Coordinates of C-alpha atoms in Angstrom, one line a residue:
M226 CA 31.3 2.7 -112.8
T227 CA 33.8 0.7 -114.7
D228 CA 34.2 -3.0 -113.8
A229 CA 37.5 -4.9 -114.1
R230 CA 36.6 -6.6 -117.4
E231 CA 35.6 -3.3 -119.1
L232 CA 38.8 -1.7 -117.7
H233 CA 41.0 -4.3 -119.3
A234 CA 39.1 -4.0 -122.5
R235 CA 39.6 -0.3 -122.7
F236 CA 43.3 -0.7 -121.9
D237 CA 43.7 -3.3 -124.6
A238 CA 42.0 -1.1 -127.1
Q239 CA 44.4 1.7 -126.5
R240 CA 47.4 -0.8 -126.7
R241 CA 46.2 -1.9 -130.1
A242 CA 45.7 1.7 -131.3
F243 CA 49.2 2.6 -130.2
A244 CA 50.6 -0.4 -132.0
A245 CA 48.9 0.8 -135.2
E246 CA 50.3 4.3 -134.8
P247 CA 53.5 4.1 -132.7
Y248 CA 54.8 7.5 -133.6
P249 CA 52.1 10.1 -134.1
S250 CA 53.0 13.1 -136.3
L251 CA 53.5 16.6 -135.0
A252 CA 50.2 17.6 -136.5
T253 CA 48.3 14.8 -134.8
R254 CA 49.8 15.6 -131.4
R255 CA 49.0 19.3 -131.8
D256 CA 45.4 18.4 -132.8
R257 CA 45.0 16.3 -129.7
L258 CA 46.3 19.2 -127.5
A259 CA 44.0 21.7 -129.2
R260 CA 41.0 19.4 -128.6
L261 CA 42.0 19.1 -124.9
A262 CA 42.2 22.9 -124.6
A263 CA 38.8 23.3 -126.4
L264 CA 37.3 20.7 -124.0
T265 CA 38.3 22.9 -121.1
R266 CA 37.8 26.3 -122.6
H267 CA 34.3 25.8 -124.1
H268 CA 32.9 24.1 -120.9
R269 CA 34.6 26.2 -118.2
D270 CA 31.2 27.1 -116.6
E271 CA 30.1 23.5 -116.4
I272 CA 33.5 22.5 -114.9
I273 CA 33.3 25.2 -112.3
A274 CA 29.7 24.2 -111.4
A275 CA 30.6 20.5 -111.1
I276 CA 33.6 21.3 -108.8
A277 CA 31.4 23.5 -106.6
E278 CA 28.8 20.8 -106.4
D279 CA 31.4 18.3 -105.2
F280 CA 32.9 20.6 -102.6
G281 CA 29.7 22.1 -101.4
H282 CA 31.3 25.5 -102.2
R283 CA 34.4 26.3 -104.2
A284 CA 35.2 29.9 -104.9
D285 CA 34.6 30.6 -108.6
A286 CA 37.8 32.6 -108.9
E287 CA 39.8 29.8 -107.4
S288 CA 38.5 27.2 -109.9
R289 CA 39.3 29.6 -112.7
L290 CA 42.8 30.3 -111.3
A291 CA 43.8 26.8 -110.2
E292 CA 41.8 24.4 -112.4
I293 CA 41.0 26.0 -115.8
T294 CA 43.9 28.4 -116.5
P295 CA 46.8 25.9 -115.8
V296 CA 45.4 23.4 -118.3
L297 CA 45.0 26.0 -121.0
Q298 CA 48.4 27.4 -120.4
A299 CA 50.0 24.0 -120.4
A300 CA 48.4 23.0 -123.7
R301 CA 49.4 26.2 -125.3
H302 CA 53.0 25.9 -124.1
A303 CA 53.3 22.3 -125.3
R304 CA 51.9 23.1 -128.8
R305 CA 54.3 26.0 -129.1
H306 CA 57.4 24.0 -128.2
L307 CA 56.5 20.5 -129.4
R308 CA 58.4 20.6 -132.7
R309 CA 61.7 21.3 -130.9
W310 CA 61.0 18.7 -128.2
M311 CA 60.3 16.0 -130.8
R312 CA 63.5 16.8 -132.7
P313 CA 66.3 14.1 -132.2
R314 CA 69.2 15.4 -130.1
R315 CA 72.7 15.0 -131.4
A316 CA 75.2 13.3 -129.1
A317 CA 79.0 13.7 -129.0
V318 CA 80.9 10.7 -130.4
P319 CA 84.4 9.7 -129.0
W320 CA 87.2 10.3 -131.5
R321 CA 87.9 6.5 -131.7
L322 CA 84.4 5.9 -133.1
Q323 CA 84.3 8.8 -135.6
P324 CA 83.1 9.4 -138.3
G325 CA 80.2 7.5 -136.8
R326 CA 77.2 9.6 -135.6
A327 CA 75.0 9.4 -132.5
R328 CA 71.7 10.9 -131.5
V329 CA 68.9 10.6 -129.0
H330 CA 65.5 9.7 -130.5
R331 CA 62.5 10.6 -128.4
Q332 CA 59.8 8.0 -128.8
P333 CA 56.3 7.6 -127.2
L334 CA 56.1 5.0 -124.5
G335 CA 52.6 3.7 -125.3
V336 CA 49.7 3.8 -122.9
I337 CA 49.9 6.2 -119.9
G338 CA 47.8 5.8 -116.8
I339 CA 46.9 8.8 -114.6
L340 CA 45.4 8.4 -111.1
A341 CA 44.0 11.9 -110.2
P342 CA 43.2 13.2 -106.8
S343 CA 40.1 15.1 -105.4
N344 CA 41.6 18.4 -104.3
Y345 CA 42.1 19.8 -107.8
P346 CA 40.0 17.3 -109.8
W347 CA 40.2 18.9 -113.2
N348 CA 43.8 20.3 -113.1
L349 CA 45.6 17.3 -111.8
A350 CA 43.8 14.9 -114.2
W351 CA 44.5 17.0 -117.4
L352 CA 47.9 18.6 -116.7
P353 CA 49.7 15.2 -116.9
A354 CA 47.5 14.3 -119.9
V355 CA 48.8 17.3 -121.7
D356 CA 52.4 16.0 -121.3
A357 CA 51.4 12.4 -122.2
L358 CA 49.6 13.5 -125.4
A359 CA 52.4 15.8 -126.4
A360 CA 54.8 12.9 -126.1
G361 CA 52.5 10.9 -128.5
N362 CA 51.0 8.4 -126.1
R363 CA 47.5 7.1 -125.5
V364 CA 46.0 8.1 -122.1
L365 CA 43.7 6.4 -119.6
I366 CA 42.6 8.5 -116.6
K367 CA 41.0 7.4 -113.4
P368 CA 39.6 10.5 -111.6
S369 CA 38.8 10.6 -107.9
E370 CA 35.7 8.9 -106.6
F371 CA 35.3 11.7 -104.1
T372 CA 34.4 14.2 -106.8
P373 CA 31.6 12.4 -108.6
A374 CA 30.1 15.4 -110.4
T375 CA 33.4 16.5 -111.9
S376 CA 34.4 12.9 -112.8
A377 CA 31.1 12.3 -114.6
L378 CA 31.5 15.6 -116.5
M379 CA 35.1 14.7 -117.4
A380 CA 34.0 11.3 -118.8
K381 CA 31.1 12.9 -120.8
L382 CA 33.3 15.6 -122.4
A383 CA 36.2 13.3 -123.1
E384 CA 33.9 11.0 -125.0
R385 CA 32.7 14.0 -127.1
Y386 CA 36.2 15.3 -127.9
F387 CA 38.3 12.2 -128.2
D388 CA 38.1 8.7 -129.5
T389 CA 38.3 6.3 -126.5
E390 CA 41.4 4.8 -128.1
E391 CA 43.2 8.2 -127.9
L392 CA 42.1 9.2 -124.4
D393 CA 39.6 7.6 -122.1
I394 CA 38.1 8.2 -118.6
V395 CA 37.3 5.3 -116.3
T396 CA 35.2 6.1 -113.2
G397 CA 34.7 3.9 -110.1
D398 CA 35.5 3.4 -106.5
E399 CA 38.6 2.3 -104.6
E400 CA 38.4 -1.2 -106.1
T401 CA 38.5 0.3 -109.6
A402 CA 41.5 2.4 -108.6
R403 CA 43.3 -0.8 -107.4
A404 CA 42.5 -2.6 -110.6
F405 CA 43.7 0.4 -112.5
S406 CA 47.0 0.5 -110.7
A407 CA 47.6 -3.2 -111.6
L408 CA 47.3 -2.7 -115.3
P409 CA 50.6 -3.0 -117.2
F410 CA 50.9 0.6 -118.3
D411 CA 53.9 1.9 -120.0
H412 CA 54.0 4.6 -117.3
L413 CA 51.7 5.4 -114.4
L414 CA 51.3 8.7 -112.6
F415 CA 49.7 9.0 -109.2
T416 CA 48.9 12.2 -107.3
G417 CA 47.8 11.8 -103.7
N418 CA 49.0 10.9 -100.2
A419 CA 52.0 8.8 -99.4
R420 CA 50.0 5.9 -97.9
V421 CA 48.1 5.3 -101.1
G422 CA 51.2 6.1 -103.1
R423 CA 52.9 3.1 -101.6
E424 CA 50.0 0.9 -102.5
V425 CA 50.1 2.2 -106.1
A426 CA 53.9 1.6 -106.2
R427 CA 53.5 -2.0 -105.0
A428 CA 50.8 -2.7 -107.6
A429 CA 52.9 -1.2 -110.4
A430 CA 56.0 -3.1 -109.4
A431 CA 54.3 -6.4 -110.3
N432 CA 54.4 -5.3 -113.9
L433 CA 57.7 -3.4 -113.6
T434 CA 55.6 -0.3 -114.6
P435 CA 57.6 2.9 -114.3
I436 CA 55.8 5.4 -112.0
T437 CA 55.7 9.0 -111.1
L438 CA 54.4 9.8 -107.6
E439 CA 53.3 13.3 -106.5
L440 CA 52.7 13.0 -102.8
G441 CA 52.8 16.3 -101.0
G442 CA 54.0 16.4 -97.4
K443 CA 55.0 19.0 -94.8
T444 CA 55.8 22.1 -96.8
P445 CA 57.6 24.7 -94.6
A446 CA 57.6 28.5 -95.0
I447 CA 60.7 30.1 -93.5
V448 CA 60.4 33.8 -92.6
G449 CA 63.9 35.3 -92.5
S450 CA 65.1 38.0 -90.1
D451 CA 65.1 40.6 -92.9
A452 CA 61.6 39.7 -94.3
D453 CA 58.8 42.2 -94.4
L454 CA 56.2 40.6 -92.1
T455 CA 53.2 42.2 -93.9
H456 CA 54.4 40.9 -97.2
A457 CA 55.2 37.5 -95.8
A458 CA 51.8 37.2 -94.1
E459 CA 50.0 38.1 -97.3
R460 CA 51.8 35.6 -99.5
I461 CA 51.7 32.8 -97.0
A462 CA 48.0 33.4 -96.4
F463 CA 47.3 33.3 -100.1
G464 CA 49.1 30.0 -100.5
K465 CA 47.7 28.5 -97.3
W466 CA 44.0 29.3 -97.7
L467 CA 43.6 28.9 -101.5
N468 CA 41.1 26.1 -101.7
A469 CA 41.0 26.1 -97.8
G470 CA 44.5 24.7 -97.6
Q471 CA 43.7 21.6 -99.7
T472 CA 46.7 22.1 -101.9
C473 CA 49.7 19.7 -102.0
I474 CA 52.1 22.6 -102.1
A475 CA 50.3 24.8 -99.6
P476 CA 52.4 26.2 -96.7
D477 CA 52.0 23.5 -94.1
H478 CA 53.7 25.4 -91.2
V479 CA 55.7 28.6 -90.7
L480 CA 59.2 28.8 -89.1
I481 CA 60.1 32.3 -87.8
E482 CA 62.4 33.8 -85.2
A483 CA 60.7 33.6 -81.9
S484 CA 61.2 37.4 -81.3
R485 CA 59.1 38.2 -84.4
L486 CA 56.3 35.6 -83.9
G487 CA 53.9 37.9 -82.1
D488 CA 54.1 40.6 -84.8
F489 CA 53.7 37.9 -87.5
V490 CA 50.5 36.7 -85.9
E491 CA 49.1 40.2 -85.9
A492 CA 50.0 40.6 -89.6
M493 CA 48.2 37.3 -90.2
R494 CA 45.1 38.5 -88.4
K495 CA 45.0 41.6 -90.6
T496 CA 45.7 39.8 -93.8
V497 CA 42.9 37.2 -93.3
S498 CA 40.5 40.0 -92.4
D499 CA 41.4 41.8 -95.6
F500 CA 41.1 38.7 -97.7
Y501 CA 37.8 37.5 -96.3
P502 CA 35.9 40.5 -94.8
K503 CA 32.8 38.2 -94.2
G504 CA 35.0 35.4 -92.8
C505 CA 34.1 31.9 -93.9
A506 CA 30.8 33.2 -95.3
S507 CA 32.8 35.0 -98.0
E508 CA 32.2 33.7 -101.5
D509 CA 36.0 33.7 -102.0
Y510 CA 36.6 31.1 -99.3
S511 CA 36.2 27.5 -100.2
A512 CA 34.8 24.5 -98.4
V513 CA 36.5 21.4 -97.2
L514 CA 35.8 18.3 -99.3
G515 CA 34.1 15.4 -97.7
D516 CA 33.1 14.2 -94.3
R517 CA 36.2 12.1 -93.8
Q518 CA 38.5 15.1 -94.4
Q519 CA 36.4 17.3 -92.1
A520 CA 36.6 14.7 -89.3
R521 CA 40.3 14.2 -89.7
L522 CA 41.0 18.0 -89.5
D523 CA 38.6 18.4 -86.5
A524 CA 40.4 15.6 -84.6
M525 CA 43.8 17.1 -85.4
L526 CA 42.9 20.5 -84.0
E527 CA 41.1 19.1 -81.0
E528 CA 44.3 17.1 -80.1
A529 CA 46.3 20.4 -80.3
R530 CA 43.8 22.1 -77.9
D531 CA 43.8 19.2 -75.5
H532 CA 47.6 19.5 -75.3
G533 CA 47.4 23.1 -74.3
C534 CA 48.5 24.7 -77.6
R535 CA 47.5 28.3 -78.2
V536 CA 44.9 28.1 -80.9
I537 CA 43.8 31.4 -82.7
D538 CA 40.6 31.1 -84.8
L539 CA 40.5 33.7 -87.5
G540 CA 36.9 33.1 -88.4
E541 CA 33.9 30.9 -87.6
R542 CA 32.9 27.6 -88.9
V543 CA 30.1 27.7 -91.5
E544 CA 27.8 24.7 -92.2
L545 CA 26.5 24.8 -95.8
S546 CA 22.8 24.2 -96.5
G547 CA 23.6 21.8 -99.3
G548 CA 26.0 19.8 -97.2
G549 CA 29.7 20.4 -96.5
V550 CA 31.4 22.8 -94.2
K551 CA 33.8 25.8 -94.3
L552 CA 36.5 25.5 -91.7
P553 CA 38.0 28.8 -90.6
P554 CA 41.6 29.9 -91.0
T555 CA 43.3 28.9 -87.7
L556 CA 46.7 29.5 -86.3
V557 CA 48.3 27.1 -83.8
I558 CA 51.3 28.5 -82.0
D559 CA 54.3 26.4 -81.2
P560 CA 52.7 22.9 -81.3
T561 CA 54.9 20.0 -80.0
E562 CA 56.4 17.7 -82.6
G563 CA 54.4 14.6 -81.4
L564 CA 51.0 16.0 -82.4
A565 CA 49.3 14.8 -85.6
L566 CA 49.4 18.5 -86.6
M567 CA 53.2 18.2 -86.9
R568 CA 53.5 14.6 -88.0
E569 CA 51.0 14.5 -90.9
E570 CA 50.4 16.7 -93.9
I571 CA 47.6 19.1 -92.7
F572 CA 45.9 19.6 -96.0
G573 CA 43.4 22.0 -94.6
P574 CA 43.1 25.5 -93.0
W575 CA 45.1 24.9 -89.8
L576 CA 48.5 26.8 -89.8
P577 CA 51.1 26.0 -87.1
I578 CA 53.6 28.8 -86.5
L579 CA 56.8 27.8 -84.7
G580 CA 59.3 30.2 -83.1
M581 CA 62.9 29.4 -84.0
R582 CA 66.2 30.7 -82.7
D583 CA 67.5 31.7 -86.1
L584 CA 67.7 30.6 -89.8
D585 CA 70.1 27.8 -89.0
A586 CA 67.6 26.4 -86.5
A587 CA 64.8 26.7 -89.1
I588 CA 67.0 24.8 -91.7
A589 CA 67.8 22.1 -89.1
H590 CA 64.1 21.7 -88.4
V591 CA 63.4 21.3 -92.1
N592 CA 66.2 18.8 -92.5
A593 CA 65.0 16.7 -89.5
G594 CA 61.8 15.8 -91.4
P595 CA 61.0 14.1 -94.7
R596 CA 61.9 16.1 -97.8
P597 CA 59.0 18.3 -98.8
L598 CA 57.3 18.9 -102.1
A599 CA 58.0 22.6 -101.9
L600 CA 59.9 25.0 -99.6
Y601 CA 59.1 28.7 -99.2
A602 CA 61.6 31.2 -97.8
F603 CA 61.1 35.0 -97.3
T604 CA 64.4 36.9 -97.5
H605 CA 66.1 39.3 -99.8
D606 CA 69.6 38.4 -98.6
A607 CA 71.5 36.6 -101.4
E608 CA 73.6 34.8 -98.9
L609 CA 70.6 33.5 -96.9
R610 CA 69.0 32.3 -100.2
R611 CA 72.2 30.4 -101.1
K612 CA 72.2 28.8 -97.7
V613 CA 68.6 27.7 -98.0
L614 CA 69.2 26.3 -101.5
E615 CA 72.4 24.4 -100.6
A616 CA 71.5 23.2 -97.1
T617 CA 68.0 21.8 -97.8
H618 CA 66.2 19.4 -100.3
S619 CA 62.7 19.8 -101.7
G620 CA 60.8 19.3 -104.9
G621 CA 60.7 23.1 -105.6
V622 CA 61.7 26.3 -103.9
V623 CA 60.0 29.8 -104.0
F624 CA 61.6 32.9 -102.5
N625 CA 59.3 35.7 -101.2
D626 CA 56.1 34.1 -102.4
T627 CA 54.2 30.7 -102.4
L628 CA 52.8 28.4 -105.0
W629 CA 53.7 30.2 -108.2
H630 CA 56.5 27.9 -109.3
I631 CA 53.8 25.5 -110.4
A632 CA 52.4 28.2 -112.8
V633 CA 55.6 28.2 -114.8
P634 CA 55.3 25.6 -117.5
A635 CA 59.0 25.5 -118.2
L636 CA 59.7 24.4 -114.6
P637 CA 59.5 20.7 -113.7
F638 CA 57.0 19.9 -111.0
G639 CA 57.7 16.9 -108.7
G640 CA 58.8 15.7 -105.3
V641 CA 61.7 14.0 -103.7
G642 CA 61.8 11.2 -101.1
E643 CA 58.5 11.1 -99.1
S644 CA 57.1 13.9 -101.3
G645 CA 57.3 11.8 -104.4
M646 CA 59.5 10.7 -107.3
G647 CA 59.8 12.0 -110.8
A648 CA 58.7 15.3 -112.3
Y649 CA 56.4 16.4 -115.1
Q650 CA 55.1 19.6 -116.6
G651 CA 56.3 21.2 -119.9
K652 CA 59.5 19.7 -121.4
A653 CA 60.1 17.7 -118.2
G654 CA 56.7 16.0 -118.7
F655 CA 57.3 15.4 -122.4
L656 CA 60.5 13.6 -121.5
R657 CA 58.9 11.8 -118.5
F658 CA 56.4 10.1 -121.0
S659 CA 59.0 9.5 -123.7
L660 CA 61.7 6.9 -124.3
E661 CA 65.0 8.6 -125.0
R662 CA 66.3 6.0 -127.3
S663 CA 70.1 5.8 -128.0
V664 CA 70.9 5.7 -131.7
F665 CA 74.4 5.1 -133.2
I666 CA 74.9 5.4 -137.0
Q667 CA 78.0 3.8 -138.3
A668 CA 79.8 5.6 -141.2
R669 CA 80.3 3.8 -144.5
R670 CA 84.0 4.1 -144.1
N671 CA 85.3 3.5 -140.5
G672 CA 88.1 2.1 -138.6
V673 CA 86.4 -0.1 -136.0
G674 CA 87.4 -3.2 -138.0
L675 CA 90.9 -2.6 -136.7
L676 CA 89.6 -3.6 -133.3
N677 CA 88.6 -7.1 -134.4
P678 CA 90.4 -10.1 -133.1
P679 CA 93.2 -11.1 -133.2
Y680 CA 93.9 -8.0 -131.2
R681 CA 97.0 -5.9 -132.1
R682 CA 98.6 -5.0 -128.8
W683 CA 100.5 -2.1 -130.4
L684 CA 97.3 -0.6 -131.9
L685 CA 95.5 -0.8 -128.5
K686 CA 98.4 1.0 -127.0
V687 CA 98.3 3.7 -129.7
L688 CA 94.6 4.1 -129.1
G689 CA 95.1 4.4 -125.4
L690 CA 93.1 1.3 -124.6

């Protein structure tokens, strides 16, 4: 547990270290990225075990797929492209200012704060750290208090692989998180829900700290009239029930033509049976994290039942001997808009399926709500894809699949409106944590002195001014 005085001391130590080395070399940055990758690669079994302890049960393959691999891939991508990212970019100069030269110099910001969530406690702490270190910054991370085993391991390993003045982990409760948000970082990144995101933004505003918010939201999956229902069901099921739905870009609800809804439900039944032949008892199905999350989800589903919604359980609830629970994949057919299930991000294994008149009605439904972090559409029709892209807004779009845009390091990841602000990952993350500094270099011989007072009206006219 880190108290406020120690928190400030750690922050100040990083500030001093950055002042002493304000522009780390390419070799230094690559070394830091290599150590971050080694920290993850060499201790993957410990990481997987710690996450499983926090969740009660986390499928081993899901931790490898969604926690370990993305961090290693991001570090490798950054090291490979870092030389080009660091290179100053030339900028065009108006003819009146030539032969002067201009360029954009990419400079580290300073100390970057990262507030990480609990759903992917390793991935969402270290992925932005990769970008911040690549940009030459110092990094202070506050992992979630709801994953104590993972947070403790993170702090222990960070201390082994990094000087605390390079990268440091601070653990603690909600009060520590509030104090963390109030530090005068050079940039602060928060991943979590919109309610807490607003609190973080208010705290950061007191210091005029630039922020990046990754907030999730109601991610829709549109199934077009030409979509293969078996394929759509398989890919939506994968995206939805990975980590039992506790993914900020998981499909939150499905929009499909009403005439195809029944067939889609049957395709979903078969897919879930194929994915998890032992139901929730399968080792490949993960638990829901924490009593508070379980209670919220139970209340949400109970409200839907009370309002007469058709609820289709695709498995049975499993209580875990070491604590925790596995909640089954569950379909809710045509819930009304006033239910919590449709107002709030579900962030769990419940999947509403809504019958729509056609694609235009589905698009109108998407546009009636807050802009989502991701949007999924299943169609092979180029014109329908164009319509989805041009008529909607979302942080990311995937056609004929779910989730995989986040696995492409060259694609920015971020939200818009209620789903967040700003993007990171790959070059976008490098630029997010850099100052693009404008530089103009005046030539030894130049004509700008002709523009000195007293102004020559004829010359201004010649120059088109």
